[in-house]
Coordinates of C-alpha atoms in Angstrom, one line a residue:
Chain A
M1 CA 0.0 0.0 0.0
I2 CA 1.2 3.5 -0.8
Y3 CA 0.9 6.2 1.9
I4 CA 1.4 9.9 1.0
N5 CA 2.1 12.6 3.6
K6 CA -0.6 15.2 3.1
S7 CA 2.0 18.0 2.9
V8 CA 3.6 16.6 -0.3
I9 CA 0.6 15.8 -2.3
D10 CA 1.4 18.5 -4.9
T11 CA 5.0 17.4 -5.6
K12 CA 6.0 16.1 -9.0
L13 CA 7.0 12.6 -7.8
V14 CA 3.7 12.2 -5.9
Q15 CA 1.7 13.3 -8.9
M16 CA 3.5 10.8 -11.1
T17 CA 2.9 8.1 -8.5
I18 CA -0.8 8.8 -8.4
D19 CA -0.8 8.8 -12.2
S20 CA 0.6 5.2 -12.1
N21 CA -2.8 4.2 -10.9
S22 CA -1.7 2.6 -7.7
A23 CA -4.0 2.7 -4.7
Y24 CA -2.9 5.2 -2.1
K25 CA -3.9 6.8 1.2
I26 CA -3.2 10.3 2.5
V27 CA -1.7 10.4 6.0
D28 CA -0.5 13.0 8.5
D29 CA 2.7 11.1 9.4
A30 CA 4.4 7.7 9.5
S31 CA 2.8 6.8 12.8
E32 CA -0.4 5.9 10.9
I33 CA 1.4 3.3 8.8
V34 CA 2.2 -0.3 9.8
D35 CA 6.0 -0.7 9.6
E36 CA 6.4 -3.5 7.1
K37 CA 8.1 -3.9 3.7
S38 CA 4.9 -3.9 1.7
N39 CA 4.2 -0.3 2.7
I40 CA 5.6 2.7 0.8
Y41 CA 5.6 6.1 2.4
L42 CA 6.1 9.2 0.3
E43 CA 7.3 11.6 2.9
D44 CA 8.3 15.2 3.5
R45 CA 11.9 14.3 4.5
K46 CA 14.5 16.9 3.7
D47 CA 18.1 16.0 4.4
N48 CA 21.4 15.5 2.7
Y49 CA 20.4 13.2 -0.1
I50 CA 23.7 12.9 -1.9
R51 CA 26.6 11.5 0.0
I52 CA 29.9 10.0 -0.9
C53 CA 30.0 6.3 -0.2
P54 CA 31.4 6.0 3.4
G55 CA 34.2 3.6 2.5
T56 CA 37.2 2.9 4.7
K57 CA 40.9 3.7 4.6
I58 CA 42.0 0.1 5.1
Y59 CA 40.3 -1.2 2.0
R60 CA 40.4 0.3 -1.4
C61 CA 37.3 2.5 -2.2
C62 CA 36.3 4.8 -5.1
S63 CA 34.5 8.1 -4.9
Y64 CA 31.0 6.9 -5.7
H65 CA 28.1 9.1 -4.5
N66 CA 24.8 7.7 -3.3
I67 CA 21.4 9.4 -3.7
D68 CA 19.3 8.3 -0.8
I69 CA 15.9 9.2 -2.2
M70 CA 14.5 5.9 -1.2
Q71 CA 15.2 4.2 2.1
G72 CA 14.1 0.6 2.3
C73 CA 13.6 -2.2 -0.2
P74 CA 10.7 -4.5 -1.2
F75 CA 13.2 -7.3 -1.7
D76 CA 14.3 -9.5 1.2
C77 CA 17.9 -10.5 0.7
A78 CA 19.2 -12.6 3.6
Y79 CA 22.6 -10.8 3.5
C80 CA 21.3 -7.2 3.1
I81 CA 22.9 -4.6 5.2
L82 CA 19.7 -2.6 5.4
Q83 CA 18.2 -5.0 7.9
A84 CA 20.9 -3.8 10.3
Y85 CA 21.2 -0.2 9.0
L86 CA 17.7 1.1 8.7
E87 CA 15.4 1.5 11.7
H88 CA 12.3 0.8 9.7
D89 CA 10.9 -1.8 7.4
M90 CA 8.6 0.4 5.4
I91 CA 10.0 2.0 2.3
K92 CA 10.4 5.7 2.8
V93 CA 10.6 7.9 -0.3
S94 CA 11.6 11.5 -0.2
T95 CA 9.5 13.6 -2.6
D96 CA 11.9 16.6 -2.5
T97 CA 13.2 15.9 -6.0
E98 CA 13.8 19.6 -6.6
S99 CA 16.6 19.6 -4.0
I100 CA 18.1 16.5 -5.5
I101 CA 18.1 18.0 -9.0
Q102 CA 19.6 21.2 -7.6
H103 CA 22.4 19.2 -5.9
V104 CA 23.1 17.1 -9.0
R105 CA 23.4 20.2 -11.1
S106 CA 25.7 21.8 -8.6
F107 CA 28.6 19.3 -9.1
Q108 CA 31.6 20.8 -10.8
G109 CA 33.8 17.8 -11.7
N110 CA 33.0 14.4 -13.0
I111 CA 30.8 12.5 -10.5
R112 CA 29.3 9.1 -10.5
L113 CA 26.0 8.8 -8.7
G114 CA 23.6 6.1 -8.0
S115 CA 20.3 5.4 -6.2
G116 CA 20.9 1.8 -5.3
E117 CA 22.6 2.0 -1.9
L118 CA 19.6 2.3 0.5
S119 CA 17.2 0.7 -1.8
D120 CA 16.9 -1.1 -5.1
S121 CA 16.9 1.6 -7.8
L122 CA 14.2 0.0 -10.0
A123 CA 12.2 -2.4 -7.9
L124 CA 9.4 0.1 -7.4
D125 CA 9.9 2.3 -10.5
N126 CA 6.6 1.2 -12.0
V127 CA 4.9 2.7 -8.9
V128 CA 7.3 5.6 -7.9
P129 CA 8.9 6.5 -11.2
F130 CA 12.0 8.4 -10.1
T131 CA 13.7 7.4 -13.4
K132 CA 11.3 9.7 -15.4
I133 CA 12.5 12.6 -13.3
I134 CA 16.2 12.1 -13.0
V135 CA 17.1 10.7 -16.5
P136 CA 16.1 13.8 -18.4
I137 CA 18.2 15.9 -16.0
V138 CA 21.3 13.7 -16.3
N139 CA 20.9 13.8 -20.1
E140 CA 21.5 17.6 -19.9
L141 CA 24.7 17.2 -18.0
D142 CA 28.2 16.1 -19.3
N143 CA 29.8 15.6 -15.9
I144 CA 27.3 13.2 -14.3
Q145 CA 27.1 9.4 -14.7
F146 CA 24.0 8.0 -13.1
E147 CA 23.7 4.4 -12.1
F148 CA 20.4 2.5 -11.5
K149 CA 21.4 -0.6 -9.6
T150 CA 18.9 -3.4 -9.4
K151 CA 18.0 -7.0 -8.7
S152 CA 14.7 -6.5 -10.6
A153 CA 13.9 -6.7 -14.3
N154 CA 11.6 -3.6 -13.9
I155 CA 12.9 -1.6 -16.9
S156 CA 9.8 -0.5 -18.7
N157 CA 10.0 3.2 -17.8
L158 CA 13.6 3.3 -19.1
L159 CA 12.8 2.3 -22.6
N160 CA 11.6 5.7 -23.8
L161 CA 14.1 8.0 -22.1
N162 CA 16.9 8.3 -24.6
P163 CA 19.8 7.7 -22.2
K164 CA 23.0 9.7 -22.3
N165 CA 25.1 9.1 -19.2
I166 CA 23.0 6.5 -17.7
V167 CA 24.2 3.0 -16.6
V168 CA 21.8 0.3 -15.5
S169 CA 23.5 -2.3 -13.5
F170 CA 22.3 -5.7 -12.3
S171 CA 23.5 -7.6 -9.3
L172 CA 24.2 -11.2 -10.2
N173 CA 24.5 -14.5 -8.4
P174 CA 24.0 -18.1 -9.4
E175 CA 20.3 -18.9 -9.6
S176 CA 20.5 -21.4 -6.6
I177 CA 21.9 -18.6 -4.5
V178 CA 19.3 -16.1 -5.8
S179 CA 16.4 -18.4 -5.0
K180 CA 17.7 -19.2 -1.5
Y181 CA 19.0 -15.8 -0.3
E182 CA 17.6 -13.1 -2.6
L183 CA 13.9 -13.5 -1.9
K184 CA 11.3 -11.7 -4.0
T185 CA 13.9 -10.6 -6.6
A186 CA 13.8 -11.3 -10.3
S187 CA 15.5 -14.5 -11.5
V188 CA 19.0 -14.1 -12.7
E189 CA 17.9 -15.0 -16.2
S190 CA 15.3 -12.2 -16.2
R191 CA 18.0 -9.7 -15.1
I192 CA 20.4 -10.7 -17.9
N193 CA 17.5 -10.5 -20.4
A194 CA 16.6 -7.1 -19.1
A195 CA 20.2 -6.0 -19.5
A196 CA 20.2 -7.3 -23.1
E197 CA 17.0 -5.4 -23.7
L198 CA 18.3 -2.1 -22.4
I199 CA 21.4 -2.4 -24.6
K200 CA 19.0 -2.4 -27.6
Y201 CA 17.6 0.9 -26.3
G202 CA 21.1 2.5 -26.1
Y203 CA 21.9 1.9 -22.5
K204 CA 25.3 1.0 -21.1
V205 CA 25.0 -1.7 -18.5
G206 CA 27.0 -2.9 -15.5
F207 CA 27.1 -6.0 -13.4
H208 CA 27.8 -6.5 -9.7
F209 CA 29.0 -9.8 -8.5
D210 CA 28.4 -8.6 -5.0
P211 CA 28.2 -10.4 -2.7
V212 CA 29.9 -13.5 -4.0
I213 CA 28.7 -16.1 -1.6
Y214 CA 30.6 -19.1 -0.4
V215 CA 29.0 -22.5 -1.1
E216 CA 30.9 -25.7 -1.6
N217 CA 30.6 -25.7 -5.4
Y218 CA 31.1 -22.0 -5.8
K219 CA 33.6 -22.4 -8.7
E220 CA 31.2 -24.4 -10.8
L221 CA 28.2 -22.1 -10.0
Y222 CA 29.9 -18.8 -10.7
T223 CA 31.7 -20.2 -13.8
D224 CA 28.4 -21.4 -15.2
L225 CA 26.7 -18.0 -14.4
I226 CA 29.5 -16.1 -16.2
G227 CA 29.3 -18.5 -19.2
N228 CA 25.6 -17.7 -19.5
L229 CA 26.2 -13.9 -19.1
T230 CA 29.0 -13.7 -21.6
S231 CA 27.0 -15.6 -24.2
K232 CA 24.1 -13.1 -24.1
I233 CA 25.7 -9.7 -23.5
S234 CA 28.1 -7.9 -25.8
E235 CA 31.3 -6.6 -24.0
D236 CA 31.3 -3.3 -25.7
R237 CA 28.1 -2.2 -24.0
I238 CA 29.4 -2.9 -20.5
E239 CA 30.5 0.1 -18.5
F240 CA 32.0 -1.8 -15.5
I241 CA 31.8 -4.9 -13.5
S242 CA 32.3 -5.1 -9.7
I243 CA 33.2 -8.1 -7.7
S244 CA 33.2 -8.5 -3.9
T245 CA 32.6 -11.3 -1.5
F246 CA 30.1 -11.3 1.3
R247 CA 31.0 -9.1 4.2
A248 CA 29.1 -8.0 7.3
P249 CA 29.4 -5.9 10.4
Q250 CA 28.5 -7.5 13.7
A251 CA 25.0 -6.0 13.7
L252 CA 24.2 -7.7 10.4
L253 CA 25.6 -11.1 11.7
D254 CA 23.3 -10.7 14.7
S255 CA 20.4 -9.9 12.5
I256 CA 21.0 -12.9 10.2
K257 CA 21.3 -15.2 13.2
V258 CA 18.0 -14.1 14.7
R259 CA 16.3 -14.3 11.3
S260 CA 17.0 -18.0 11.7
K261 CA 16.3 -19.2 8.1
Y262 CA 19.6 -18.0 6.7
T263 CA 22.2 -18.8 9.3
D264 CA 24.1 -21.2 6.9
L265 CA 25.3 -18.0 5.3
L266 CA 27.6 -17.7 8.3
N267 CA 28.7 -21.3 8.3
S268 CA 32.0 -20.6 6.5
D269 CA 35.5 -19.5 7.3
M270 CA 34.9 -15.8 8.3
I271 CA 37.3 -13.6 10.2
K272 CA 37.0 -10.1 11.7
S273 CA 38.7 -7.6 9.5
P274 CA 40.5 -4.4 10.7
D275 CA 37.5 -2.3 9.6
G276 CA 35.3 -4.3 12.0
K277 CA 33.4 -6.2 9.3
Y278 CA 33.6 -10.0 9.0
R279 CA 34.9 -11.3 5.7
Y280 CA 36.0 -14.7 4.4
Y281 CA 39.5 -15.7 5.3
K282 CA 41.8 -14.0 2.9
S283 CA 43.1 -17.0 1.0
L284 CA 39.5 -18.2 0.5
R285 CA 38.4 -14.8 -0.6
V286 CA 41.2 -14.4 -3.1
D287 CA 40.3 -17.8 -4.5
M288 CA 36.7 -16.8 -4.9
L289 CA 37.5 -13.4 -6.5
K290 CA 40.0 -15.1 -8.9
T291 CA 37.3 -17.6 -9.9
V292 CA 35.0 -14.8 -10.9
Y293 CA 37.6 -12.5 -12.3
D294 CA 39.4 -15.1 -14.4
S295 CA 36.1 -16.5 -15.8
L296 CA 35.0 -13.0 -16.8
R297 CA 38.4 -12.1 -18.2
A298 CA 38.5 -15.3 -20.3
E299 CA 35.6 -14.0 -22.3
W300 CA 35.8 -10.2 -21.9
K301 CA 39.4 -8.9 -22.4
D302 CA 38.9 -5.2 -21.9
V303 CA 35.9 -4.5 -19.7
F304 CA 36.7 -2.5 -16.6
I305 CA 36.5 -4.8 -13.5
Y306 CA 37.0 -3.6 -10.0
F307 CA 36.7 -4.8 -6.4
C308 CA 34.5 -3.1 -3.9
M309 CA 36.2 -2.6 -0.5
E310 CA 39.1 -4.9 -1.0
H311 CA 42.7 -4.7 0.3
D312 CA 45.4 -3.5 -2.0
T313 CA 47.2 -6.9 -1.5
V314 CA 44.1 -8.6 -2.8
W315 CA 44.0 -6.4 -5.9
E316 CA 47.7 -7.3 -6.4
S317 CA 47.0 -11.0 -6.0
V318 CA 44.1 -11.2 -8.4
I319 CA 44.6 -8.4 -11.0
G320 CA 48.2 -7.5 -10.5
Y321 CA 47.9 -3.9 -9.6
D322 CA 46.8 -1.6 -6.8
P323 CA 44.2 1.0 -7.7
G324 CA 45.5 3.4 -5.1
D325 CA 43.6 5.8 -2.8
R326 CA 40.1 7.2 -3.5
D327 CA 41.1 9.9 -6.0
K328 CA 43.4 7.7 -8.0
F329 CA 40.9 4.8 -7.9
E330 CA 38.1 7.1 -9.2
L331 CA 40.2 8.1 -12.2
L332 CA 39.9 4.5 -13.4
F333 CA 36.2 5.1 -13.8
N334 CA 36.6 8.5 -15.2
N335 CA 39.0 7.3 -17.8
S336 CA 36.5 4.7 -18.9
F337 CA 33.4 6.9 -19.1
F338 CA 34.1 10.6 -19.3
T339 CA 36.7 10.6 -22.1
Chain B
M1 CA -2.1 -11.8 51.9
N2 CA -4.5 -11.8 49.0
G3 CA -2.3 -10.8 46.1
S4 CA 1.1 -12.2 45.0
I5 CA 4.1 -10.7 43.3
K6 CA 6.7 -13.3 44.2
W7 CA 9.3 -12.8 41.6
I8 CA 12.4 -13.8 43.5
N9 CA 14.0 -17.1 42.7
G10 CA 14.4 -19.4 45.7
S11 CA 14.2 -18.0 49.2
A12 CA 14.0 -14.4 49.9
T13 CA 16.8 -12.8 52.0
L14 CA 15.0 -11.7 55.1
S15 CA 15.2 -8.2 56.6
P16 CA 13.8 -7.3 60.0
I17 CA 10.8 -5.6 58.5
K18 CA 8.2 -7.2 56.3
F19 CA 6.9 -4.7 53.8
I20 CA 3.4 -5.0 52.5
A21 CA 1.8 -2.9 49.8
K22 CA -1.9 -2.2 50.0
I23 CA -3.4 -1.4 46.6
D24 CA -7.2 -1.1 46.3
N25 CA -7.6 -3.1 49.5
R26 CA -5.5 -6.0 48.3
L27 CA -2.3 -6.8 50.2
Y28 CA 1.0 -7.7 48.4
D29 CA 4.1 -9.0 50.2
L30 CA 7.1 -7.0 48.8
N31 CA 10.0 -8.8 50.4
H32 CA 9.3 -11.8 52.7
F33 CA 6.9 -13.4 50.3
D34 CA 4.3 -15.0 52.5
R35 CA 6.5 -15.7 55.6
D36 CA 4.7 -14.4 58.7
D37 CA 7.4 -14.2 61.4
F38 CA 8.4 -10.6 61.2
N39 CA 7.0 -7.1 62.1
E40 CA 4.9 -5.8 59.3
E41 CA 5.0 -2.4 57.7
V42 CA 2.0 -1.7 55.5
L43 CA 2.5 0.9 52.7
E44 CA -0.5 2.2 50.8
L45 CA 0.4 2.4 47.1
D46 CA -1.5 3.5 44.0
N47 CA -0.6 0.6 41.7
L48 CA 1.1 -2.6 41.2
E49 CA 4.0 -1.1 39.1
L50 CA 4.9 1.0 42.2
A51 CA 4.8 -2.2 44.4
L52 CA 7.1 -4.0 41.9
N53 CA 9.5 -1.1 41.9
L54 CA 9.6 -1.0 45.7
S55 CA 9.9 -4.8 46.0
V56 CA 12.7 -5.0 43.4
S57 CA 14.6 -2.1 45.0
L58 CA 14.9 -4.2 48.2
Y59 CA 17.1 -6.8 46.3
T60 CA 20.2 -6.7 44.2
P61 CA 21.5 -8.2 41.9
I62 CA 18.6 -9.6 40.0
S63 CA 19.2 -12.5 37.6
F64 CA 17.6 -12.8 34.1
L65 CA 15.4 -15.6 35.4
E66 CA 14.1 -13.2 38.1
L67 CA 13.7 -10.5 35.5
S68 CA 11.6 -13.0 33.6
N69 CA 9.5 -13.6 36.7
I70 CA 8.8 -9.9 37.0
A71 CA 8.0 -9.8 33.3
K72 CA 5.4 -12.5 33.8
I73 CA 3.8 -10.6 36.7
V74 CA 3.7 -7.6 34.4
D75 CA 2.2 -9.6 31.6
D76 CA -0.3 -11.5 33.7
N77 CA -1.6 -8.3 35.3
N78 CA -1.6 -6.2 32.1
L79 CA 0.8 -3.7 33.6
D80 CA 3.0 -1.3 31.6
Y81 CA 6.6 -2.7 31.7
K82 CA 7.8 0.8 30.9
K83 CA 6.6 1.9 34.4
V84 CA 8.6 -0.9 36.1
D85 CA 12.0 0.6 36.5
I86 CA 14.1 -2.5 36.5
F87 CA 13.4 -3.0 32.8
A88 CA 14.8 0.4 31.8
L89 CA 17.7 -0.2 34.2
R90 CA 18.5 -3.4 32.3
D91 CA 18.1 -1.7 29.0
I92 CA 14.8 -3.5 28.2
R93 CA 13.0 -0.7 26.4
T94 CA 11.2 -2.3 23.5
D95 CA 8.4 -4.8 23.2
K96 CA 10.7 -7.1 21.4
N97 CA 13.2 -7.1 24.2
F98 CA 10.5 -7.4 26.9
N99 CA 9.0 -10.5 25.1
T100 CA 12.5 -12.0 24.9
I101 CA 12.8 -11.6 28.7
L102 CA 9.3 -13.0 29.2
N103 CA 10.2 -16.0 27.2
I104 CA 13.0 -17.1 29.5
N105 CA 10.4 -18.7 31.8
N106 CA 9.7 -21.2 29.0
F107 CA 13.3 -22.3 28.6
P108 CA 14.3 -25.8 29.7
E109 CA 15.5 -26.1 33.3
S110 CA 19.3 -26.0 33.0
I111 CA 19.2 -22.9 30.7
R112 CA 17.1 -21.2 33.3
K113 CA 19.4 -22.3 36.0
Y114 CA 22.4 -20.9 34.1
L115 CA 20.6 -17.6 33.8
T116 CA 20.5 -17.4 37.6
L117 CA 24.2 -17.8 37.7
K118 CA 25.6 -15.8 34.8
T119 CA 24.6 -12.8 32.8
L120 CA 24.4 -13.6 29.1
P121 CA 24.1 -10.8 26.6
L122 CA 20.5 -10.1 25.7
K123 CA 21.2 -10.9 22.1
S124 CA 22.2 -14.4 23.1
I125 CA 19.0 -14.8 25.0
E126 CA 17.1 -13.5 22.0
L127 CA 18.8 -16.2 19.9
I128 CA 17.7 -18.9 22.3
T129 CA 14.1 -17.8 21.8
T130 CA 14.5 -18.4 18.1
F131 CA 15.6 -22.0 18.6
S132 CA 13.3 -24.9 18.1
K133 CA 12.4 -27.1 21.1
S134 CA 15.1 -29.6 19.8
L135 CA 17.8 -27.0 19.7
Q136 CA 16.9 -25.6 23.1
D137 CA 17.1 -29.2 24.5
F138 CA 20.5 -29.5 22.9
L139 CA 21.7 -26.3 24.6
N140 CA 20.1 -27.5 27.8
G141 CA 22.2 -30.7 27.6
F142 CA 25.3 -28.5 27.3
F143 CA 24.4 -26.5 30.4
I144 CA 23.7 -29.7 32.4
S145 CA 27.3 -30.7 31.9
N146 CA 28.8 -27.1 31.9
I147 CA 26.7 -25.1 34.3
S148 CA 29.7 -23.1 35.5
I149 CA 31.0 -22.2 32.1
S150 CA 31.9 -18.5 31.5
Y151 CA 29.3 -16.4 29.7
Q152 CA 31.8 -15.7 26.9
K153 CA 32.1 -19.5 26.2
A154 CA 28.3 -19.9 26.5
K155 CA 27.8 -17.0 24.1
I156 CA 30.1 -18.7 21.5
F157 CA 28.3 -22.0 22.0
I158 CA 24.9 -20.4 21.4
D159 CA 26.2 -18.5 18.3
N160 CA 27.5 -21.8 17.0
I161 CA 24.1 -23.5 17.5
A162 CA 22.5 -20.6 15.6
I163 CA 24.9 -20.9 12.7
Q164 CA 24.8 -24.7 12.4
K165 CA 21.2 -25.1 13.4
E166 CA 20.2 -27.1 10.2
A167 CA 22.8 -29.8 11.0
L168 CA 21.9 -29.8 14.7
E169 CA 18.2 -30.2 14.4
G170 CA 17.2 -33.4 16.2
V171 CA 20.7 -34.0 17.6
K172 CA 21.0 -35.0 21.2
Y173 CA 23.8 -33.3 23.2
I174 CA 26.6 -35.7 24.2
D175 CA 29.4 -34.7 26.6
G176 CA 32.5 -33.5 24.8
F177 CA 30.6 -32.4 21.7
E178 CA 32.5 -30.0 19.5
F179 CA 31.3 -28.0 16.6
A180 CA 32.7 -28.7 13.1
D181 CA 35.6 -26.4 12.4
R182 CA 34.5 -23.7 9.9
K183 CA 38.1 -23.0 8.9
T184 CA 39.1 -24.1 5.4
S185 CA 41.9 -26.7 5.2
T186 CA 44.2 -24.0 4.0
H187 CA 43.5 -21.9 7.0
I188 CA 44.1 -24.8 9.3
E189 CA 47.4 -25.6 7.5
I190 CA 48.5 -22.0 7.9
D191 CA 47.6 -22.0 11.6
N192 CA 49.6 -25.2 12.1
A193 CA 52.6 -23.8 10.2
L194 CA 52.6 -20.9 12.6
I195 CA 52.4 -23.2 15.6
A196 CA 55.2 -25.3 14.3
I197 CA 57.6 -22.4 13.7
N198 CA 56.8 -20.8 17.0
S199 CA 57.7 -24.0 18.9
K200 CA 61.1 -23.8 17.2
I201 CA 61.9 -20.1 17.9
F202 CA 60.5 -19.7 21.4
P203 CA 60.7 -17.1 23.1
M204 CA 60.4 -15.3 19.8
S205 CA 57.1 -15.6 18.0
I206 CA 55.7 -15.2 14.5
S207 CA 52.1 -14.1 14.3
T208 CA 49.5 -12.0 12.4
D209 CA 47.6 -9.1 14.1
D210 CA 44.7 -9.2 11.6
N211 CA 44.4 -12.6 10.0
F212 CA 46.8 -11.4 7.3
E213 CA 44.3 -8.8 6.1
S214 CA 47.0 -6.2 5.8
G215 CA 49.5 -8.7 4.3
K216 CA 51.9 -8.4 7.2
L217 CA 53.7 -11.0 9.4
K218 CA 54.8 -10.0 12.8
I219 CA 58.0 -11.3 14.3
S220 CA 58.3 -10.3 17.9
F221 CA 60.6 -10.7 20.8
Y222 CA 61.5 -8.8 24.0
V223 CA 65.0 -8.1 25.0
D224 CA 65.5 -8.2 28.7
K225 CA 68.0 -9.4 31.4
V226 CA 67.2 -13.0 30.6
N227 CA 66.9 -12.8 26.8
S228 CA 69.7 -10.8 25.2
Y229 CA 69.5 -9.4 21.7
D230 CA 72.3 -11.8 20.6
K231 CA 70.2 -14.7 21.6
F232 CA 67.4 -13.7 19.2
I233 CA 69.9 -13.2 16.4
D234 CA 71.1 -16.7 17.0
I235 CA 67.5 -18.0 17.0
L236 CA 66.8 -16.2 13.7
N237 CA 70.0 -17.5 12.1
S238 CA 69.5 -21.0 13.1
N239 CA 65.9 -21.0 11.9
D240 CA 66.5 -18.9 8.8
K241 CA 65.6 -21.6 6.3
D242 CA 62.4 -22.5 8.1
I243 CA 61.3 -18.9 8.4
R244 CA 61.9 -18.3 4.7
T245 CA 60.0 -21.5 3.9
L246 CA 57.1 -20.3 6.0
I247 CA 57.1 -16.9 4.2
E248 CA 57.1 -18.6 0.8
F249 CA 54.3 -20.9 2.0
L250 CA 52.2 -18.0 3.1
K251 CA 52.9 -16.1 -0.2
G252 CA 51.7 -19.2 -2.0
H253 CA 48.3 -18.9 -0.3
D254 CA 47.7 -15.3 -1.5
L255 CA 48.0 -13.7 1.9
G256 CA 49.6 -10.6 0.4
L257 CA 53.1 -10.9 1.9

């Protein structure tokens, strides 16, 4: 059910939501709404919507920026950090798109932005069509690359928007992992098909092998997945690919244990890292990353592949170079897109 | 006495005065809990929450099992737990946490007994509430044999049950049970290599501060009256080949050295 704060009824995003023919109810505030994932609240929140990804000094990070227009996700991934990070289950959507647009326009240098950090960028786009607002704005700008990151195949709004600096990226995992741990998401086949469809409409696409999950036969599973992907997608339309293994702060581990169904996610060789997060033991992690990286590289020789929050020694072991600190790392993206 | 709020576990410690609360013409023993051999002091109170606050204030410390007894009184009498001070004092501020505490009374006997002896983190107790009857019985079996175990070890045991619950469902606890090692064979091999080299170079030691995350190996020793610097140089020289072999071995396992 969609709930709309009465003070934002006249905003553009709310009007577009109403036009999508979804049932809705006007409320005074969030206290009138049952706090569950099936409820969407279009609210009057005004805060810093655009933030640089927090990152850490110990592990290599880029200068990606997040737009937190939506907080919460209809999907129910067992490993999702939001279950530990957000204090609510309902999906809260800021309707203050004017401020977001103003902020996006204010950037001077080349910036990569995305809306898939505190939510799935496209899961609800048929109901709350943020794409229709932001894509035309990004199309006017030369220094912004905007990424929609998703585990859905919900791309219909994007097909008539003539993209310029837009990347649509899909998180990928083997289907057996998707069906076990990525509840309510689209099948991996649907995601790959959606990527292929978007390419026909002029989009660049990206793929995130994140999190790569340890299961006994991970080599076989990820190699098969990549075989399927590379047979259906043309390398020259891929903007980037990220790879990273499952990692979790203590709060997420606690949450996974209490949620009971998914505790086998933790039944593997995990250690506490210097940034406080738990990761797979390094030699195992490197082996998992190499499996994915080498399988991709065997088919796609030139696509830009990076690791999210990995140690420079892991980069050296797998790819043979260290991307350097944030600014230097970011140039690797800039070189691939803005030139 | 025509009302009861006996929450204390076992016998009450007796004080010279027996305090009785009178609420709406019902009398509640606050500390002696139905023993009649002391002078009585009757206090007129407005509600049962106040009576509980007063009663609890006469005793310290209070175990989780006793906290659960108090929660049951609150629940049975439709009281507001937020008005019973002990819950806030023990950081029980949400319905979820209150229900976790309330649930302790349903745990098997040895788990309850352990909770009268040691203070587990609330998160561990919450985990126990998510366990099936079979898993709670397994944990109960562990506490029957290990009732004095430290709370840190108990917490690890409970975590391990949670992580390996699929495999443990229906399993009966047997003394000496150990969880399957989650370390990979490579990890175990690396640990063993470090143990082996350290036995050769004592009192020097080779270790990692961060599970090799930063790709560093630490070689440490203390120079003092007993252990001269020359002694360590000798140890290093006489074990040079083994130390180099270890470093090569670690490099071969992608630890970033």
